[in-house]
Short mmCIF file of C-alpha atoms and ligand atoms in Angstrom, two decimals:
data_model
loop_
_atom_site.label_atom_id
_atom_site.label_comp_id
_atom_site.label_asym_id
_atom_site.label_seq_id
_atom_site.Cartn_x
_atom_site.Cartn_y
_atom_site.Cartn_z
CA MET Q 1395 63.81 -59.98 -78.16
CA LEU Q 1396 62.27 -56.90 -76.63
CA ARG Q 1397 58.60 -57.33 -75.82
CA ILE Q 1398 56.21 -55.26 -73.75
CA LEU Q 1399 53.35 -57.07 -72.08
CA PHE Q 1400 50.62 -54.91 -70.61
CA LEU Q 1401 49.40 -56.81 -67.57
CA GLY Q 1402 47.36 -54.00 -66.02
CA THR Q 1403 46.16 -50.86 -67.77
CA GLY Q 1404 43.42 -49.45 -65.53
CA GLY Q 1405 43.63 -46.14 -63.72
CA SER Q 1406 43.33 -46.03 -59.94
CA LEU Q 1407 40.92 -48.95 -59.60
CA PRO Q 1408 40.40 -52.29 -61.26
CA THR Q 1409 37.43 -52.70 -63.61
CA ARG Q 1410 35.93 -55.83 -65.15
CA ASN Q 1411 38.36 -55.66 -68.07
CA ARG Q 1412 41.34 -53.77 -66.69
CA ASN Q 1413 43.68 -54.63 -63.84
CA PRO Q 1414 45.54 -51.84 -62.06
CA SER Q 1415 48.96 -50.84 -63.40
CA ALA Q 1416 51.56 -53.45 -64.27
CA ILE Q 1417 53.79 -53.50 -67.33
CA MET Q 1418 56.22 -56.28 -68.04
CA ILE Q 1419 59.20 -56.08 -70.34
CA ASN Q 1420 60.78 -59.25 -71.65
CA ARG Q 1421 64.30 -58.52 -72.80
CA GLU Q 1422 66.12 -61.55 -74.16
CA GLY Q 1423 64.23 -63.75 -71.70
CA GLU Q 1424 64.79 -61.58 -68.63
CA LEU Q 1425 61.56 -60.24 -67.15
CA LEU Q 1426 61.29 -56.75 -65.66
CA LEU Q 1427 58.11 -55.53 -64.05
CA PHE Q 1428 57.16 -51.86 -63.91
CA ASP Q 1429 54.52 -51.36 -61.22
CA CYS Q 1430 52.70 -54.29 -59.74
CA GLY Q 1431 49.06 -53.54 -59.03
CA GLU Q 1432 46.65 -55.90 -57.35
CA GLY Q 1433 46.18 -59.14 -59.27
CA THR Q 1434 49.40 -58.89 -61.26
CA GLN Q 1435 50.43 -62.46 -60.48
CA GLN Q 1436 47.18 -63.79 -61.92
CA GLN Q 1437 47.73 -61.72 -65.04
CA MET Q 1438 51.21 -63.26 -65.28
CA MET Q 1439 49.60 -66.68 -65.09
CA ARG Q 1440 47.09 -65.78 -67.80
CA ALA Q 1441 49.89 -64.52 -70.02
CA LYS Q 1442 52.02 -67.58 -69.12
CA THR Q 1443 55.09 -65.45 -68.38
CA GLY Q 1444 56.38 -67.63 -65.56
CA MET Q 1445 57.95 -66.02 -62.51
CA LYS Q 1446 61.45 -67.43 -62.39
CA ALA Q 1447 62.90 -65.05 -64.97
CA LEU Q 1448 61.61 -61.99 -63.12
CA THR Q 1449 64.70 -60.22 -61.81
CA SER Q 1450 63.43 -56.78 -60.86
CA ILE Q 1451 60.35 -54.75 -60.04
CA PHE Q 1452 60.41 -50.99 -60.60
CA ILE Q 1453 57.71 -49.14 -58.67
CA THR Q 1454 56.73 -45.67 -59.85
CA HIS Q 1455 55.04 -44.64 -56.57
CA PHE Q 1456 53.24 -46.03 -53.58
CA HIS Q 1457 49.62 -45.47 -54.50
CA ALA Q 1458 47.85 -48.78 -53.92
CA ASP Q 1459 47.04 -49.37 -57.59
CA HIS Q 1460 50.76 -49.57 -58.38
CA MET Q 1461 52.10 -51.82 -55.64
CA LEU Q 1462 49.43 -53.91 -53.94
CA GLY Q 1463 50.35 -56.93 -56.06
CA ILE Q 1464 53.85 -57.22 -54.64
CA PRO Q 1465 53.24 -59.03 -51.33
CA GLY Q 1466 51.16 -61.76 -52.97
CA LEU Q 1467 53.60 -62.20 -55.83
CA ILE Q 1468 56.53 -62.53 -53.41
CA GLN Q 1469 54.68 -65.09 -51.32
CA THR Q 1470 53.76 -67.16 -54.37
CA MET Q 1471 57.34 -67.13 -55.65
CA SER Q 1472 58.61 -68.25 -52.26
CA PHE Q 1473 55.96 -70.98 -52.15
CA LEU Q 1474 57.10 -72.18 -55.57
CA GLY Q 1475 60.67 -72.49 -54.25
CA ARG Q 1476 62.28 -69.50 -55.90
CA ALA Q 1477 65.99 -69.24 -55.18
CA GLU Q 1478 66.95 -66.37 -57.49
CA PRO Q 1479 67.30 -62.92 -55.89
CA LEU Q 1480 64.68 -60.24 -56.59
CA ARG Q 1481 65.34 -56.52 -56.58
CA ILE Q 1482 62.62 -53.98 -55.91
CA TYR Q 1483 63.39 -50.43 -56.99
CA GLY Q 1484 61.31 -47.40 -56.17
CA PRO Q 1485 61.22 -43.83 -54.92
CA GLN Q 1486 61.79 -42.86 -51.28
CA ARG Q 1487 60.38 -45.28 -48.68
CA VAL Q 1488 60.79 -48.36 -50.88
CA LYS Q 1489 63.01 -49.94 -48.23
CA GLU Q 1490 60.40 -49.27 -45.56
CA PHE Q 1491 57.68 -50.70 -47.78
CA VAL Q 1492 59.56 -53.94 -48.43
CA LYS Q 1493 60.53 -54.26 -44.76
CA ILE Q 1494 56.97 -53.75 -43.53
CA PHE Q 1495 55.29 -56.27 -45.80
CA SER Q 1496 58.09 -58.78 -45.29
CA GLU Q 1497 57.74 -58.58 -41.52
CA LEU Q 1498 53.96 -58.36 -41.31
CA GLY Q 1499 53.51 -61.33 -43.61
CA TYR Q 1500 55.82 -63.49 -41.41
CA TYR Q 1501 57.50 -64.59 -44.61
CA LYS Q 1502 60.30 -67.04 -44.51
CA LEU Q 1503 61.67 -66.19 -47.90
CA ARG Q 1504 64.06 -68.63 -49.47
CA PHE Q 1505 65.42 -65.99 -51.80
CA GLU Q 1506 67.15 -62.68 -51.38
CA LEU Q 1507 64.87 -59.66 -51.56
CA GLU Q 1508 66.62 -56.35 -51.96
CA ALA Q 1509 65.02 -52.90 -51.90
CA ILE Q 1510 66.83 -50.09 -53.71
CA GLU Q 1511 65.82 -46.46 -53.44
CA LEU Q 1512 66.24 -44.34 -56.57
CA VAL Q 1513 66.14 -40.61 -57.22
CA PRO Q 1514 65.64 -38.93 -60.60
CA GLY Q 1515 68.74 -39.31 -62.75
CA ASP Q 1516 69.85 -42.56 -61.13
CA VAL Q 1517 70.82 -45.24 -63.60
CA VAL Q 1518 70.67 -48.98 -62.97
CA VAL Q 1519 73.29 -50.47 -65.27
CA ARG Q 1520 72.73 -53.99 -66.55
CA ASP Q 1521 74.30 -56.19 -69.16
CA GLY Q 1522 73.35 -54.64 -72.50
CA TYR Q 1523 70.91 -52.05 -71.19
CA CYS Q 1524 70.19 -49.68 -68.36
CA ILE Q 1525 67.16 -48.36 -66.53
CA GLN Q 1526 67.04 -44.64 -65.87
CA ALA Q 1527 64.87 -43.11 -63.13
CA ILE Q 1528 62.98 -40.03 -64.36
CA GLU Q 1529 61.49 -37.15 -62.44
CA THR Q 1530 57.69 -37.07 -62.76
CA ASP Q 1531 54.97 -34.80 -61.43
CA HIS Q 1532 52.39 -36.67 -59.36
CA SER Q 1533 50.65 -36.04 -56.03
CA VAL Q 1534 53.15 -38.17 -54.06
CA PRO Q 1535 56.89 -38.89 -54.51
CA SER Q 1536 57.11 -40.65 -57.85
CA LEU Q 1537 59.41 -41.74 -60.65
CA GLY Q 1538 59.13 -42.75 -64.26
CA TYR Q 1539 61.50 -45.19 -65.92
CA ALA Q 1540 63.29 -45.46 -69.23
CA LEU Q 1541 64.84 -48.65 -70.53
CA LEU Q 1542 67.78 -47.80 -72.78
CA GLU Q 1543 69.65 -50.48 -74.64
CA ASP Q 1544 73.35 -50.19 -75.40
CA SER Q 1545 74.24 -49.53 -79.02
CA LEU Q 1546 74.85 -52.63 -81.06
CA ARG Q 1547 77.89 -53.31 -83.18
CA GLY Q 1548 77.33 -52.98 -86.90
CA ARG Q 1549 76.63 -56.09 -88.96
CA PHE Q 1550 79.69 -58.05 -90.15
CA ASN Q 1551 79.81 -58.54 -93.91
CA ARG Q 1552 81.22 -62.04 -94.14
CA GLU Q 1553 81.13 -62.28 -97.94
CA LYS Q 1554 83.01 -59.04 -98.35
CA ALA Q 1555 85.65 -60.10 -95.82
CA ILE Q 1556 86.23 -63.34 -97.71
CA SER Q 1557 86.38 -61.50 -101.03
CA LEU Q 1558 89.07 -59.26 -99.53
CA GLY Q 1559 91.08 -62.37 -98.71
CA VAL Q 1560 90.42 -62.60 -94.97
CA PRO Q 1561 90.29 -66.25 -93.90
CA PRO Q 1562 87.27 -67.16 -91.72
CA GLY Q 1563 88.38 -67.45 -88.09
CA PRO Q 1564 89.81 -65.19 -85.39
CA LEU Q 1565 90.48 -62.32 -87.81
CA PHE Q 1566 86.73 -62.03 -88.38
CA SER Q 1567 86.08 -61.25 -84.73
CA ARG Q 1568 88.97 -58.81 -84.61
CA LEU Q 1569 87.53 -56.93 -87.56
CA HIS Q 1570 84.03 -57.07 -86.06
CA SER Q 1571 85.29 -55.63 -82.78
CA GLY Q 1572 86.71 -52.60 -84.64
CA MET Q 1573 90.33 -53.59 -85.17
CA ASP Q 1574 92.05 -53.41 -88.53
CA VAL Q 1575 93.97 -56.52 -89.58
CA GLU Q 1576 96.79 -57.35 -91.96
CA VAL Q 1577 96.36 -60.15 -94.49
CA ASN Q 1578 99.26 -61.06 -96.78
CA GLY Q 1579 100.84 -57.66 -96.26
CA ARG Q 1580 97.66 -55.77 -96.98
CA MET Q 1581 95.67 -53.80 -94.38
CA ILE Q 1582 91.96 -54.59 -94.17
CA ARG Q 1583 90.04 -51.92 -92.35
CA SER Q 1584 87.27 -52.81 -89.94
CA GLU Q 1585 84.99 -50.15 -91.37
CA ASP Q 1586 85.22 -51.80 -94.80
CA VAL Q 1587 83.49 -54.96 -93.58
CA VAL Q 1588 81.42 -53.79 -90.59
CA GLY Q 1589 78.21 -51.76 -90.95
CA ARG Q 1590 77.46 -48.70 -88.89
CA ILE Q 1591 76.70 -48.93 -85.16
CA ARG Q 1592 73.00 -49.47 -84.56
CA PRO Q 1593 71.38 -47.49 -81.74
CA GLY Q 1594 69.73 -49.52 -78.98
CA ARG Q 1595 66.01 -49.38 -78.41
CA LYS Q 1596 64.32 -47.10 -75.90
CA ILE Q 1597 61.10 -47.58 -73.95
CA VAL Q 1598 59.76 -44.93 -71.57
CA TYR Q 1599 57.10 -45.57 -68.94
CA THR Q 1600 55.82 -42.53 -67.08
CA GLY Q 1601 53.70 -43.99 -64.30
CA ASP Q 1602 51.15 -41.46 -62.98
CA THR Q 1603 52.10 -37.92 -63.87
CA ARG Q 1604 51.30 -34.58 -65.38
CA PRO Q 1605 53.17 -34.06 -68.66
CA CYS Q 1606 56.62 -32.69 -67.79
CA ASP Q 1607 59.93 -31.63 -69.29
CA SER Q 1608 61.93 -34.46 -67.76
CA ILE Q 1609 59.71 -37.00 -69.54
CA LEU Q 1610 59.87 -35.04 -72.78
CA LYS Q 1611 63.65 -34.95 -72.62
CA VAL Q 1612 64.17 -38.65 -72.01
CA SER Q 1613 61.48 -39.59 -74.57
CA MET Q 1614 63.22 -37.92 -77.50
CA GLY Q 1615 63.29 -40.47 -80.32
CA ALA Q 1616 61.98 -43.30 -78.10
CA ASP Q 1617 60.67 -46.43 -79.77
CA VAL Q 1618 57.74 -46.54 -77.37
CA LEU Q 1619 56.37 -44.03 -74.88
CA ILE Q 1620 53.87 -45.48 -72.42
CA HIS Q 1621 52.16 -42.44 -70.93
CA ASP Q 1622 49.56 -41.74 -68.26
CA SER Q 1623 46.30 -41.01 -70.07
CA THR Q 1624 43.79 -41.25 -67.27
CA LEU Q 1625 41.26 -38.80 -68.66
CA ALA Q 1626 39.95 -36.98 -71.72
CA SER Q 1627 40.25 -33.22 -72.17
CA ASP Q 1628 36.77 -32.46 -70.84
CA GLN Q 1629 38.20 -33.59 -67.50
CA GLU Q 1630 41.36 -31.50 -67.80
CA GLU Q 1631 40.80 -29.61 -64.56
CA TRP Q 1632 40.44 -32.86 -62.66
CA ALA Q 1633 43.54 -34.23 -64.40
CA LYS Q 1634 45.49 -31.21 -63.19
CA GLU Q 1635 44.16 -31.50 -59.68
CA SER Q 1636 44.77 -35.24 -59.38
CA LYS Q 1637 48.15 -34.94 -61.13
CA HIS Q 1638 47.36 -37.12 -64.11
CA SER Q 1639 47.44 -36.46 -67.86
CA THR Q 1640 44.79 -36.26 -70.53
CA ALA Q 1641 45.10 -38.23 -73.78
CA PHE Q 1642 45.55 -34.93 -75.60
CA GLU Q 1643 48.43 -33.91 -73.34
CA ALA Q 1644 50.15 -37.29 -73.71
CA ALA Q 1645 49.83 -37.07 -77.50
CA THR Q 1646 51.18 -33.52 -77.54
CA LEU Q 1647 54.26 -34.63 -75.63
CA ALA Q 1648 54.71 -37.71 -77.86
CA LYS Q 1649 54.64 -35.52 -80.95
CA GLU Q 1650 57.17 -33.10 -79.55
CA ALA Q 1651 59.48 -35.94 -78.53
CA GLY Q 1652 59.19 -37.58 -81.95
CA VAL Q 1653 58.54 -41.04 -80.54
CA ASP Q 1654 57.73 -43.95 -82.85
CA HIS Q 1655 54.76 -45.23 -80.87
CA LEU Q 1656 52.62 -43.81 -78.10
CA VAL Q 1657 50.71 -46.19 -75.86
CA LEU Q 1658 48.12 -44.68 -73.55
CA THR Q 1659 47.57 -46.40 -70.24
CA HIS Q 1660 46.15 -45.90 -66.71
CA ILE Q 1661 42.70 -45.55 -68.28
CA SER Q 1662 40.00 -44.26 -65.91
CA SER Q 1663 37.06 -46.52 -65.11
CA ARG Q 1664 34.77 -43.89 -66.68
CA TYR Q 1665 35.90 -45.21 -70.10
CA THR Q 1666 35.15 -48.86 -69.32
CA ASP Q 1667 32.61 -49.15 -72.12
CA ASP Q 1668 34.10 -46.73 -74.59
CA VAL Q 1669 37.67 -45.51 -74.92
CA SER Q 1670 37.01 -43.65 -78.17
CA PRO Q 1671 37.01 -40.16 -76.57
CA LEU Q 1672 40.62 -40.77 -75.49
CA LEU Q 1673 41.70 -42.23 -78.81
CA ARG Q 1674 40.03 -39.54 -80.89
CA GLU Q 1675 41.68 -36.64 -79.13
CA ALA Q 1676 45.10 -38.31 -79.08
CA GLN Q 1677 44.90 -39.12 -82.80
CA SER Q 1678 44.04 -35.53 -83.61
CA ILE Q 1679 47.59 -34.67 -82.50
CA PHE Q 1680 49.65 -37.81 -82.96
CA GLU Q 1681 48.74 -40.56 -85.39
CA ASN Q 1682 50.77 -43.48 -84.13
CA VAL Q 1683 48.89 -44.03 -80.90
CA ILE Q 1684 47.09 -46.96 -79.34
CA ILE Q 1685 45.26 -47.48 -76.10
CA ALA Q 1686 46.74 -50.27 -74.01
CA GLU Q 1687 44.57 -53.24 -73.15
CA ASP Q 1688 45.20 -55.88 -70.56
CA LEU Q 1689 47.34 -58.75 -71.90
CA MET Q 1690 48.25 -56.80 -75.04
CA GLU Q 1691 51.75 -57.56 -76.33
CA MET Q 1692 54.04 -55.37 -78.34
CA ASP Q 1693 57.32 -56.44 -79.93
CA ILE Q 1694 59.92 -53.75 -80.50
CA PRO Q 1695 62.07 -54.57 -83.54
CA LEU Q 1696 65.76 -53.71 -83.72
CA LYS Q 1697 66.50 -50.41 -85.43
CA LYS Q 1698 67.71 -50.83 -89.01
ZN1 ZN C 2085 47.59 -44.85 -60.41
ZN1 ZN C 2086 49.03 -42.39 -58.40
#
């Protein structure tokens, strides 16, 4: 399973229908949080995600709308008796941030809390996937993140193996792992019974940023690109000044990168009643685009 849950999709401040930034990825039951704006733990409760399976929080930058939810979430997890370690990744000063709120809150945490500083290009390697830190262009030190799954072995054609005389059992797994085997003096090649390697899925989350080459590069062929889309083009000057992107700019980048889906997020409060200006201009460039909404879920199927 690879599911994206949009817990907070508002830009800079909360509105009546959008929480500040927080995006959760559920990969095979493990929960990863990207940004953790104010109120994220309540959104997790509304979405019934639980907290135990949360292993890591990746912070894009230390503007309040991306990290204010962390102290409360930590305290709640400690209160609920969490024992599993939690890792918080972020750009420079993440260690200081975690130290300050841990000390000021007089927490007596029952679980290990580790802060890990990342720079662009760093890769956090996990079992079956990795998280890559991406250079972004915002008004303060910032990172974007890409989740890249490992390639999957091709499908094993059981019927064909049997028809070639291979007895079900250990020889099946040898063939599936790429080894050729001998049956009754005859060589059976792995490639005859195993399909081609399937590429892993890729999700990119930009955080707050101007469109930039590093994001374009990592987004090539991504299944989903979740891009800053704070403003519409009539506010382009302000987007440049505040180091955000317009919907048009996000769509232009998505088209160039050839992504499957573009999801626009970090929506300014000026579009609280009507997001159609953002959607219209994005669709004029790139068809497969949606505007994120709080508590929206998106399943990413395996590539064929
Ligand atoms: Zn922001
Ligand atoms: Zn920001």
